[in-house]
């Protein structure tokens, strides 16, 4: 015989939350793989100009998310199995893994909040350097290389130029822009919008997972205590 009464109810609630946690791990893994292979971000972050590469901070964050999703799937399975088997050892291991994951998520959240604009700023700096070098450079080959990079930016983000007083239309810059866009359609704004949308998506997913983890830690400890105090053991 296993646990009875309220403890049995908690056992199945823990199993349910662990199943949701496992699904959340699947979703995070899927979303992070989508972010890694998304056409917009990939086309921009894989650009090179005169040996200078676009910033890789975004991809580092995505690789961390891929690892987190995989670990969550493993921990979710561990919790489900431990709850069904009513194993104190598995539940204790599950609780320890949750505490470590929760601490890592809080640390990652603080770091992400403090550096939320870093990715877009780095990419804007890269764009500006290519833009300025293209305008100031009289060498046709170097100007063509800059035009190729800028064209990827402009067509991917459907924008043209830097905006403000620096976005004076020239024939050379206009040739890299989408035909239905004007030089006043600011690429700086488009870059910020692109990464802001993705950061909010990651933030919402992290918040949902954190709430689930709190409930799981409570239920796992209650179930573990119930198993220990059960007269059948």
PDB file of C-alpha atoms in Angstrom:
ATOM      1  CA  UNK A   1       0.000   0.000   0.000  1.00  0.00           C
ATOM      2  CA  UNK A   2       1.068   3.581  -0.641  1.00  0.00           C
ATOM      3  CA  UNK A   3       0.120   6.911   0.814  1.00  0.00           C
ATOM      4  CA  UNK A   4      -3.524   7.687   1.522  1.00  0.00           C
ATOM      5  CA  UNK A   5      -5.830  10.658   1.964  1.00  0.00           C
ATOM      6  CA  UNK A   6      -4.570  14.166   1.276  1.00  0.00           C
ATOM      7  CA  UNK A   7      -1.039  12.907   0.665  1.00  0.00           C
ATOM      8  CA  UNK A   8      -2.307  10.714  -2.163  1.00  0.00           C
ATOM      9  CA  UNK A   9      -4.030  13.745  -3.655  1.00  0.00           C
ATOM     10  CA  UNK A  10      -0.739  15.663  -3.443  1.00  0.00           C
ATOM     11  CA  UNK A  11       1.010  12.739  -5.123  1.00  0.00           C
ATOM     12  CA  UNK A  12      -1.187  13.035  -8.208  1.00  0.00           C
ATOM     13  CA  UNK A  13      -1.032  16.822  -8.146  1.00  0.00           C
ATOM     14  CA  UNK A  14       2.758  16.579  -8.127  1.00  0.00           C
ATOM     15  CA  UNK A  15       2.604  14.160 -11.045  1.00  0.00           C
ATOM     16  CA  UNK A  16       0.353  16.606 -12.922  1.00  0.00           C
ATOM     17  CA  UNK A  17       2.658  19.588 -12.256  1.00  0.00           C
ATOM     18  CA  UNK A  18       5.683  17.531 -13.247  1.00  0.00           C
ATOM     19  CA  UNK A  19       3.993  16.606 -16.498  1.00  0.00           C
ATOM     20  CA  UNK A  20       3.332  20.330 -17.113  1.00  0.00           C
ATOM     21  CA  UNK A  21       6.973  21.018 -16.194  1.00  0.00           C
ATOM     22  CA  UNK A  22       8.117  18.383 -18.690  1.00  0.00           C
ATOM     23  CA  UNK A  23       5.897  19.956 -21.359  1.00  0.00           C
ATOM     24  CA  UNK A  24       7.325  23.390 -20.481  1.00  0.00           C
ATOM     25  CA  UNK A  25      10.810  21.953 -21.030  1.00  0.00           C
ATOM     26  CA  UNK A  26       9.690  20.701 -24.442  1.00  0.00           C
ATOM     27  CA  UNK A  27       8.278  24.150 -25.276  1.00  0.00           C
ATOM     28  CA  UNK A  28      11.451  25.969 -24.152  1.00  0.00           C
ATOM     29  CA  UNK A  29      13.596  23.554 -26.133  1.00  0.00           C
ATOM     30  CA  UNK A  30      11.380  24.044 -29.197  1.00  0.00           C
ATOM     31  CA  UNK A  31      11.277  27.853 -28.856  1.00  0.00           C
ATOM     32  CA  UNK A  32      15.046  28.077 -28.339  1.00  0.00           C
ATOM     33  CA  UNK A  33      15.667  25.934 -31.432  1.00  0.00           C
ATOM     34  CA  UNK A  34      13.275  28.200 -33.353  1.00  0.00           C
ATOM     35  CA  UNK A  35      15.140  31.295 -32.106  1.00  0.00           C
ATOM     36  CA  UNK A  36      18.431  29.703 -33.159  1.00  0.00           C
ATOM     37  CA  UNK A  37      17.211  28.954 -36.692  1.00  0.00           C
ATOM     38  CA  UNK A  38      14.821  31.895 -37.178  1.00  0.00           C
ATOM     39  CA  UNK A  39      15.491  33.403 -40.613  1.00  0.00           C
ATOM     40  CA  UNK A  40      15.479  37.007 -39.391  1.00  0.00           C
ATOM     41  CA  UNK A  41      17.964  36.593 -36.565  1.00  0.00           C
ATOM     42  CA  UNK A  42      20.143  34.063 -38.417  1.00  0.00           C
ATOM     43  CA  UNK A  43      20.503  36.265 -41.497  1.00  0.00           C
ATOM     44  CA  UNK A  44      21.592  39.221 -39.347  1.00  0.00           C
ATOM     45  CA  UNK A  45      23.792  37.510 -36.767  1.00  0.00           C
ATOM     46  CA  UNK A  46      25.771  35.487 -39.322  1.00  0.00           C
ATOM     47  CA  UNK A  47      26.904  38.581 -41.246  1.00  0.00           C
ATOM     48  CA  UNK A  48      30.586  39.493 -41.596  1.00  0.00           C
ATOM     49  CA  UNK A  49      32.250  42.671 -42.802  1.00  0.00           C
ATOM     50  CA  UNK A  50      36.024  43.103 -43.157  1.00  0.00           C
ATOM     51  CA  UNK A  51      36.668  40.363 -40.604  1.00  0.00           C
ATOM     52  CA  UNK A  52      34.200  41.808 -38.094  1.00  0.00           C
ATOM     53  CA  UNK A  53      31.302  39.549 -37.130  1.00  0.00           C
ATOM     54  CA  UNK A  54      27.886  40.460 -35.790  1.00  0.00           C
ATOM     55  CA  UNK A  55      27.597  40.078 -31.965  1.00  0.00           C
ATOM     56  CA  UNK A  56      27.084  36.513 -30.715  1.00  0.00           C
ATOM     57  CA  UNK A  57      25.508  37.400 -27.331  1.00  0.00           C
ATOM     58  CA  UNK A  58      22.051  36.430 -28.549  1.00  0.00           C
ATOM     59  CA  UNK A  59      23.197  32.982 -29.670  1.00  0.00           C
ATOM     60  CA  UNK A  60      24.949  32.378 -26.343  1.00  0.00           C
ATOM     61  CA  UNK A  61      21.631  33.069 -24.587  1.00  0.00           C
ATOM     62  CA  UNK A  62      19.822  30.727 -26.968  1.00  0.00           C
ATOM     63  CA  UNK A  63      22.316  27.891 -26.353  1.00  0.00           C
ATOM     64  CA  UNK A  64      21.761  28.316 -22.610  1.00  0.00           C
ATOM     65  CA  UNK A  65      18.002  28.045 -23.209  1.00  0.00           C
ATOM     66  CA  UNK A  66      18.493  24.843 -25.216  1.00  0.00           C
ATOM     67  CA  UNK A  67      20.420  23.320 -22.292  1.00  0.00           C
ATOM     68  CA  UNK A  68      17.760  24.505 -19.802  1.00  0.00           C
ATOM     69  CA  UNK A  69      14.957  22.959 -21.872  1.00  0.00           C
ATOM     70  CA  UNK A  70      16.755  19.605 -22.046  1.00  0.00           C
ATOM     71  CA  UNK A  71      17.471  19.615 -18.290  1.00  0.00           C
ATOM     72  CA  UNK A  72      13.846  20.527 -17.533  1.00  0.00           C
ATOM     73  CA  UNK A  73      12.630  17.561 -19.568  1.00  0.00           C
ATOM     74  CA  UNK A  74      14.925  15.232 -17.603  1.00  0.00           C
ATOM     75  CA  UNK A  75      13.973  16.717 -14.215  1.00  0.00           C
ATOM     76  CA  UNK A  76      10.260  16.606 -15.101  1.00  0.00           C
ATOM     77  CA  UNK A  77      10.531  12.915 -15.951  1.00  0.00           C
ATOM     78  CA  UNK A  78      12.456  12.304 -12.714  1.00  0.00           C
ATOM     79  CA  UNK A  79       9.695  14.009 -10.714  1.00  0.00           C
ATOM     80  CA  UNK A  80       6.906  12.078 -12.442  1.00  0.00           C
ATOM     81  CA  UNK A  81       8.627   8.760 -11.861  1.00  0.00           C
ATOM     82  CA  UNK A  82       9.495   9.620  -8.251  1.00  0.00           C
ATOM     83  CA  UNK A  83       5.901  10.640  -7.474  1.00  0.00           C
ATOM     84  CA  UNK A  84       4.373   7.477  -8.958  1.00  0.00           C
ATOM     85  CA  UNK A  85       6.944   5.210  -7.284  1.00  0.00           C
ATOM     86  CA  UNK A  86       6.665   7.160  -3.998  1.00  0.00           C
ATOM     87  CA  UNK A  87      10.444   7.137  -3.744  1.00  0.00           C
ATOM     88  CA  UNK A  88      11.945   9.462  -1.136  1.00  0.00           C
ATOM     89  CA  UNK A  89      15.343   9.212  -2.818  1.00  0.00           C
ATOM     90  CA  UNK A  90      14.017  10.260  -6.227  1.00  0.00           C
ATOM     91  CA  UNK A  91      11.842  12.994  -4.732  1.00  0.00           C
ATOM     92  CA  UNK A  92      14.796  14.337  -2.729  1.00  0.00           C
ATOM     93  CA  UNK A  93      16.962  14.352  -5.859  1.00  0.00           C
ATOM     94  CA  UNK A  94      14.123  16.023  -7.773  1.00  0.00           C
ATOM     95  CA  UNK A  95      13.797  18.724  -5.091  1.00  0.00           C
ATOM     96  CA  UNK A  96      17.556  19.408  -5.143  1.00  0.00           C
ATOM     97  CA  UNK A  97      17.506  19.712  -8.952  1.00  0.00           C
ATOM     98  CA  UNK A  98      14.564  22.132  -8.720  1.00  0.00           C
ATOM     99  CA  UNK A  99      16.370  24.339  -6.193  1.00  0.00           C
ATOM    100  CA  UNK A 100      19.448  24.495  -8.454  1.00  0.00           C
ATOM    101  CA  UNK A 101      17.327  25.227 -11.535  1.00  0.00           C
ATOM    102  CA  UNK A 102      15.349  27.898  -9.709  1.00  0.00           C
ATOM    103  CA  UNK A 103      18.542  29.598  -8.487  1.00  0.00           C
ATOM    104  CA  UNK A 104      19.975  29.505 -12.021  1.00  0.00           C
ATOM    105  CA  UNK A 105      16.752  30.942 -13.440  1.00  0.00           C
ATOM    106  CA  UNK A 106      16.742  33.810 -10.933  1.00  0.00           C
ATOM    107  CA  UNK A 107      20.404  34.556 -11.689  1.00  0.00           C
ATOM    108  CA  UNK A 108      19.744  34.397 -15.449  1.00  0.00           C
ATOM    109  CA  UNK A 109      16.704  36.653 -15.040  1.00  0.00           C
ATOM    110  CA  UNK A 110      18.738  39.283 -13.159  1.00  0.00           C
ATOM    111  CA  UNK A 111      21.508  39.127 -15.769  1.00  0.00           C
ATOM    112  CA  UNK A 112      18.986  39.302 -18.618  1.00  0.00           C
ATOM    113  CA  UNK A 113      17.239  42.324 -17.080  1.00  0.00           C
ATOM    114  CA  UNK A 114      20.543  44.150 -16.619  1.00  0.00           C
ATOM    115  CA  UNK A 115      21.677  43.354 -20.188  1.00  0.00           C
ATOM    116  CA  UNK A 116      18.337  43.377 -22.005  1.00  0.00           C
ATOM    117  CA  UNK A 117      19.441  46.154 -24.400  1.00  0.00           C
ATOM    118  CA  UNK A 118      22.978  44.838 -24.940  1.00  0.00           C
ATOM    119  CA  UNK A 119      22.188  42.613 -27.931  1.00  0.00           C
ATOM    120  CA  UNK A 120      20.336  45.293 -29.884  1.00  0.00           C
ATOM    121  CA  UNK A 121      23.008  47.914 -29.057  1.00  0.00           C
ATOM    122  CA  UNK A 122      25.796  45.618 -30.268  1.00  0.00           C
ATOM    123  CA  UNK A 123      23.973  44.904 -33.516  1.00  0.00           C
ATOM    124  CA  UNK A 124      23.187  48.603 -34.037  1.00  0.00           C
ATOM    125  CA  UNK A 125      26.897  49.392 -33.526  1.00  0.00           C
ATOM    126  CA  UNK A 126      27.799  46.747 -36.119  1.00  0.00           C
ATOM    127  CA  UNK A 127      25.214  48.164 -38.544  1.00  0.00           C
ATOM    128  CA  UNK A 128      26.480  51.743 -38.041  1.00  0.00           C
ATOM    129  CA  UNK A 129      30.102  50.744 -38.646  1.00  0.00           C
ATOM    130  CA  UNK A 130      29.187  49.067 -41.950  1.00  0.00           C
ATOM    131  CA  UNK A 131      26.947  52.000 -42.903  1.00  0.00           C
ATOM    132  CA  UNK A 132      29.589  54.650 -42.167  1.00  0.00           C
ATOM    133  CA  UNK A 133      32.409  52.689 -43.809  1.00  0.00           C
ATOM    134  CA  UNK A 134      30.283  52.206 -46.913  1.00  0.00           C
ATOM    135  CA  UNK A 135      29.579  55.911 -47.248  1.00  0.00           C
ATOM    136  CA  UNK A 136      33.135  57.087 -46.513  1.00  0.00           C
ATOM    137  CA  UNK A 137      34.921  54.402 -48.516  1.00  0.00           C
ATOM    138  CA  UNK A 138      35.809  55.224 -52.126  1.00  0.00           C
ATOM    139  CA  UNK A 139      37.105  51.730 -52.933  1.00  0.00           C
ATOM    140  CA  UNK A 140      34.484  50.007 -55.088  1.00  0.00           C
ATOM    141  CA  UNK A 141      35.108  46.495 -53.724  1.00  0.00           C
ATOM    142  CA  UNK A 142      34.846  47.552 -50.080  1.00  0.00           C
ATOM    143  CA  UNK A 143      31.774  49.626 -50.841  1.00  0.00           C
ATOM    144  CA  UNK A 144      30.180  46.629 -52.565  1.00  0.00           C
ATOM    145  CA  UNK A 145      30.939  44.435 -49.517  1.00  0.00           C
ATOM    146  CA  UNK A 146      29.257  47.020 -47.275  1.00  0.00           C
ATOM    147  CA  UNK A 147      26.292  47.212 -49.662  1.00  0.00           C
ATOM    148  CA  UNK A 148      25.839  43.430 -49.464  1.00  0.00           C
ATOM    149  CA  UNK A 149      25.721  43.503 -45.649  1.00  0.00           C
ATOM    150  CA  UNK A 150      23.393  46.515 -45.524  1.00  0.00           C
ATOM    151  CA  UNK A 151      21.053  44.955 -48.063  1.00  0.00           C
ATOM    152  CA  UNK A 152      20.562  41.932 -45.778  1.00  0.00           C
ATOM    153  CA  UNK A 153      19.688  44.275 -42.905  1.00  0.00           C
ATOM    154  CA  UNK A 154      17.317  46.366 -45.009  1.00  0.00           C
ATOM    155  CA  UNK A 155      15.481  43.485 -46.652  1.00  0.00           C
ATOM    156  CA  UNK A 156      15.263  41.374 -43.479  1.00  0.00           C
ATOM    157  CA  UNK A 157      13.957  44.205 -41.284  1.00  0.00           C
ATOM    158  CA  UNK A 158      12.140  46.087 -44.066  1.00  0.00           C
ATOM    159  CA  UNK A 159      13.904  49.336 -43.190  1.00  0.00           C
ATOM    160  CA  UNK A 160      16.531  51.715 -44.541  1.00  0.00           C
ATOM    161  CA  UNK A 161      19.122  53.967 -42.943  1.00  0.00           C
ATOM    162  CA  UNK A 162      19.935  55.021 -39.397  1.00  0.00           C
ATOM    163  CA  UNK A 163      17.345  57.736 -38.996  1.00  0.00           C
ATOM    164  CA  UNK A 164      17.942  61.251 -37.724  1.00  0.00           C
ATOM    165  CA  UNK A 165      20.370  63.642 -39.337  1.00  0.00           C
ATOM    166  CA  UNK A 166      22.682  60.815 -40.423  1.00  0.00           C
ATOM    167  CA  UNK A 167      20.090  59.266 -42.756  1.00  0.00           C
ATOM    168  CA  UNK A 168      20.612  61.594 -45.711  1.00  0.00           C
ATOM    169  CA  UNK A 169      19.521  59.729 -48.820  1.00  0.00           C
ATOM    170  CA  UNK A 170      22.247  58.890 -51.301  1.00  0.00           C
ATOM    171  CA  UNK A 171      21.953  56.870 -54.477  1.00  0.00           C
ATOM    172  CA  UNK A 172      24.343  54.270 -53.053  1.00  0.00           C
ATOM    173  CA  UNK A 173      22.340  53.721 -49.854  1.00  0.00           C
ATOM    174  CA  UNK A 174      19.010  53.818 -51.704  1.00  0.00           C
ATOM    175  CA  UNK A 175      20.119  50.923 -53.900  1.00  0.00           C
ATOM    176  CA  UNK A 176      20.393  48.669 -50.825  1.00  0.00           C
ATOM    177  CA  UNK A 177      16.898  49.523 -49.547  1.00  0.00           C
ATOM    178  CA  UNK A 178      13.613  47.743 -50.299  1.00  0.00           C
ATOM    179  CA  UNK A 179      11.933  49.489 -53.216  1.00  0.00           C
ATOM    180  CA  UNK A 180       8.864  50.494 -51.188  1.00  0.00           C
ATOM    181  CA  UNK A 181      10.883  52.003 -48.319  1.00  0.00           C
ATOM    182  CA  UNK A 182      12.341  55.454 -47.757  1.00  0.00           C
ATOM    183  CA  UNK A 183      15.599  56.328 -46.046  1.00  0.00           C
ATOM    184  CA  UNK A 184      13.600  57.649 -43.082  1.00  0.00           C
ATOM    185  CA  UNK A 185      12.396  54.137 -42.118  1.00  0.00           C
ATOM    186  CA  UNK A 186      14.849  53.757 -39.237  1.00  0.00           C
ATOM    187  CA  UNK A 187      16.755  50.458 -38.958  1.00  0.00           C
ATOM    188  CA  UNK A 188      17.778  51.265 -35.372  1.00  0.00           C
ATOM    189  CA  UNK A 189      14.140  51.087 -34.294  1.00  0.00           C
ATOM    190  CA  UNK A 190      13.565  47.872 -36.248  1.00  0.00           C
ATOM    191  CA  UNK A 191      16.562  46.178 -34.622  1.00  0.00           C
ATOM    192  CA  UNK A 192      15.356  47.143 -31.131  1.00  0.00           C
ATOM    193  CA  UNK A 193      11.832  45.893 -31.904  1.00  0.00           C
ATOM    194  CA  UNK A 194      13.136  42.568 -33.248  1.00  0.00           C
ATOM    195  CA  UNK A 195      15.016  41.638 -30.062  1.00  0.00           C
ATOM    196  CA  UNK A 196      12.510  43.224 -27.663  1.00  0.00           C
ATOM    197  CA  UNK A 197       9.808  40.869 -28.960  1.00  0.00           C
ATOM    198  CA  UNK A 198      12.013  37.824 -28.446  1.00  0.00           C
ATOM    199  CA  UNK A 199      13.187  38.913 -24.968  1.00  0.00           C
ATOM    200  CA  UNK A 200       9.571  39.380 -23.830  1.00  0.00           C
ATOM    201  CA  UNK A 201       8.755  35.901 -25.142  1.00  0.00           C
ATOM    202  CA  UNK A 202      11.631  34.406 -23.154  1.00  0.00           C
ATOM    203  CA  UNK A 203      10.640  36.390 -20.050  1.00  0.00           C
ATOM    204  CA  UNK A 204       7.029  35.177 -20.103  1.00  0.00           C
ATOM    205  CA  UNK A 205       8.162  31.558 -20.508  1.00  0.00           C
ATOM    206  CA  UNK A 206      10.627  31.927 -17.605  1.00  0.00           C
ATOM    207  CA  UNK A 207       7.935  33.415 -15.332  1.00  0.00           C
ATOM    208  CA  UNK A 208       5.502  30.565 -16.026  1.00  0.00           C
ATOM    209  CA  UNK A 209       8.211  27.975 -15.374  1.00  0.00           C
ATOM    210  CA  UNK A 210       9.231  29.689 -12.109  1.00  0.00           C
ATOM    211  CA  UNK A 211       5.654  29.538 -10.777  1.00  0.00           C
ATOM    212  CA  UNK A 212       5.395  25.833 -11.671  1.00  0.00           C
ATOM    213  CA  UNK A 213       8.735  25.140  -9.972  1.00  0.00           C
ATOM    214  CA  UNK A 214       7.599  26.778  -6.715  1.00  0.00           C
ATOM    215  CA  UNK A 215       4.487  24.569  -6.572  1.00  0.00           C
ATOM    216  CA  UNK A 216       6.565  21.496  -7.399  1.00  0.00           C
ATOM    217  CA  UNK A 217       9.067  22.167  -4.618  1.00  0.00           C
ATOM    218  CA  UNK A 218       6.232  22.518  -2.094  1.00  0.00           C
ATOM    219  CA  UNK A 219       4.399  19.388  -3.264  1.00  0.00           C
ATOM    220  CA  UNK A 220       7.549  17.265  -3.471  1.00  0.00           C
ATOM    221  CA  UNK A 221       8.528  18.077   0.122  1.00  0.00           C
ATOM    222  CA  UNK A 222       4.973  17.487   1.416  1.00  0.00           C
ATOM    223  CA  UNK A 223       4.807  14.148  -0.427  1.00  0.00           C
ATOM    224  CA  UNK A 224       8.255  13.145   0.801  1.00  0.00           C
ATOM    225  CA  UNK A 225       7.232  13.883   4.411  1.00  0.00           C
ATOM    226  CA  UNK A 226       3.957  12.000   3.879  1.00  0.00           C
ATOM    227  CA  UNK A 227       5.812   8.932   2.629  1.00  0.00           C
ATOM    228  CA  UNK A 228       8.210   9.077   5.568  1.00  0.00           C
ATOM    229  CA  UNK A 229       5.354   9.331   8.093  1.00  0.00           C
ATOM    230  CA  UNK A 230       3.133   6.733   6.408  1.00  0.00           C
ATOM    231  CA  UNK A 231       2.456   3.740   8.715  1.00  0.00           C
ATOM    232  CA  UNK A 232       2.911   1.292   5.852  1.00  0.00           C
ATOM    233  CA  UNK A 233       6.653   2.082   5.544  1.00  0.00           C
TER     234      UNK A 233
END
